[in-house]
């Protein structure tokens, strides 16, 4: 028998022989009722031998349909006809020969062209299923190819319903034919490793080469909810990127099956927590809540009740009759919006994880009461998977945004990160929509700058001195080796080399280190000394030992002694680390007072820039009191950095001094992120004046003198406006009261800089605190401290 149109290894013959054998057993072992029933059935079997011999066509079935119905009456009992979904027929064939009334009703609701066929099984898998039945049923091999079997049958509304099938194959047997190929253990081993090789399976089991005699009974039950949930999980995984435009259609199809509502539609609205907005979902389809708008404030997009339910209670909001409620509450925004879109019933679901709202799912229908607070509970099985998928999608989107920010802008301070995030989000959404979009420069208007530095005094001179000492040390050692050579081998060239070394040493002792001095020595060493020392190493063990000692003194890479410079570099590094750690730690406290932009740089010392204003802080209301507070905070931190430095000073390999300066700028300016340089810079010609002052003022002198504005042990505040002077004098008075600054306040004029005139400065000594033996604090000026350190 073959009505599927698909190849099969079994030639199927419908027979009731095995069933009749069961009734024959009942003649001797059954109850009186069973015996009487057995006699009736066996009488029919004897009168119609074709029922035992078997038949293969629908025409033959029709001839004995009445007898088939009679012998199967015990299996298809009349009292369960409207309850059970049951069929009997050839195994895995589409046309049953016996069915229950309930199955008939389901089939009658389906399209007339519908054919019963197992889902999720292609032709090759169907063929291998037949082979596995032979291996198990005839040979006894435990080949388990059983899978959940389903029939998909549409209902009267066209909604696809899924029915799980449980087969009973007790009334059938498998037999060999002349066309059968004998199967060995080796064949089975080969087949077990070649599931996908259909040609091999057909070689071992040619089509229709085995005979199946009997019939199967299939019991079915409605598994639509289970299948819908499984399909939903599969769909989420398949569309994990959230870029597949078919996802919402597939999801809607799954919910249609779950709810048995053909006109059901699904919408989704993204919640932007940062801006407290609902946004269009893009590839995730439409939003009924936004009704065509790209974005809208959450509290205006929803009514008061729905906002409270979704945002505060995190519960479903169900509207079973939109029109009725819209008439009862004509001022309700959400009801009117849904009514306008011809929505008659709706379930609005918050997509929430750990109390964090990601968006809202909208399930709507044009049928009143089709969706309600009772059947909303069906979503509890679906929602956890949707939440996980949305969460993963959001995390991927955040990662994509962060990658774009890093690629376009490198590391960004947390205070301004939100604006870069918004710009990256705009670009990615536009690109996903097929538009060309590029990362624009980010600008913060009307921000107030603060600048400060703690600079190592005379760092260039100290480094040059360290370089000179290293060069002298190296040349003296070379000189010692050359003199020793000359005693062993009196060549004039060695005397000439010693003469050149003496000239170098004399220059270093009488002059400042010239720009090209180090280069000249390096050339001398590279082309004359190094080749000579390689030669000398072979002359004698004594000379070799001196050369080895020299080589241990110099760095392998540069060929120069790095002893004094190493001490200098280590000292600078220790200062920078200590100063940077203080301001970084204090910055965290300052951010809690009021968010602002902060950046810091290590050079020969540590400098920092701060910018504060409402355009940076976004959601907070800026007031100048926060600027004043930050200026006072900056003064206090500079005093702490000074104190920390002088506690560190005596531990440094090289004794260094620092000078501190603050630049007060009265006006607000614009801060622009330069995309090409990947850094912030002030924007505009007037604002550039601030950068000029910042770069040059620390080297400036007091007007009409040769004295630097910045001095060790003193804090210098450079400004241009009288109101700044008044403001900072108030802060200084407060810090004098706190024993952080001394009483020697100086008001100074700064020499004119290129393009900048009229600058002034306040200079005041820092007080340094120490603890006495009885744990009482004492305070010293810089001069006192230096005197104490020297004793």
Coordinates of N, CA, C and O in Angstrom, one line a residue, residues 303 305 317 319 321-337 339:
X303 N -1.8 55.8 29.2 CA -2.7 56.4 30.2 C -2.2 56.2 31.6 O -1.3 55.4 31.8
X305 N -3.4 54.7 34.2 CA -3.6 53.4 34.8 C -2.6 52.4 34.1 O -2.0 51.6 34.8
X317 N -1.3 44.6 31.3 CA -2.4 45.5 31.3 C -3.3 45.0 30.2 O -3.0 45.0 29.0
X319 N -7.0 44.9 28.1 CA -8.3 45.7 27.7 C -9.1 44.7 26.9 O -8.8 44.5 25.7
X321 N -12.4 45.0 26.0 CA -13.3 45.7 25.1 C -12.8 47.2 24.9 O -13.2 48.0 25.7
X322 N -12.0 47.4 23.9 CA -11.4 48.7 23.8 C -12.5 49.8 23.5 O -12.5 50.9 24.1
X323 N -13.5 49.5 22.6 CA -14.5 50.5 22.3 C -15.3 50.9 23.5 O -15.6 52.0 23.7
X324 N -15.7 49.9 24.3 CA -16.5 50.2 25.5 C -15.8 51.1 26.4 O -16.3 52.1 26.9
X325 N -14.5 50.8 26.7 CA -13.7 51.6 27.6 C -13.4 53.0 27.0 O -13.3 54.0 27.8
X326 N -13.2 53.0 25.7 CA -13.0 54.3 25.1 C -14.2 55.2 25.2 O -14.0 56.5 25.3
X327 N -15.4 54.6 25.1 CA -16.6 55.4 25.3 C -16.8 55.9 26.8 O -17.3 57.0 27.0
X328 N -16.4 55.0 27.7 CA -16.6 55.3 29.1 C -15.6 56.4 29.5 O -15.8 57.2 30.4
X329 N -14.3 56.3 28.9 CA -13.3 57.2 29.3 C -12.7 57.9 28.1 O -11.7 57.6 27.6
X330 N -13.5 58.9 27.5 CA -13.1 59.5 26.3 C -11.7 60.3 26.4 O -11.1 60.6 25.3
X331 N -11.3 60.7 27.6 CA -10.0 61.4 27.7 C -8.8 60.4 27.8 O -7.7 60.9 27.8
X332 N -9.1 59.2 27.8 CA -8.0 58.2 28.0 C -7.2 58.1 26.7 O -7.7 57.7 25.6
X333 N -5.9 58.5 26.7 CA -5.1 58.5 25.5 C -4.9 57.2 24.8 O -5.1 57.0 23.6
X334 N -4.6 56.2 25.7 CA -4.3 54.8 25.1 C -5.5 54.2 24.5 O -5.4 53.6 23.4
X335 N -6.7 54.3 25.1 CA -7.9 53.7 24.6 C -8.3 54.3 23.2 O -8.6 53.6 22.2
X336 N -8.2 55.6 23.1 CA -8.5 56.3 21.9 C -7.5 55.9 20.8 O -7.9 55.8 19.6
X337 N -6.2 55.8 21.2 CA -5.2 55.4 20.2 C -5.4 54.0 19.6 O -5.3 53.8 18.4
X339 N -8.3 52.4 19.6 CA -9.6 52.4 18.9 C -9.4 52.9 17.5 O -9.9 52.4 16.5

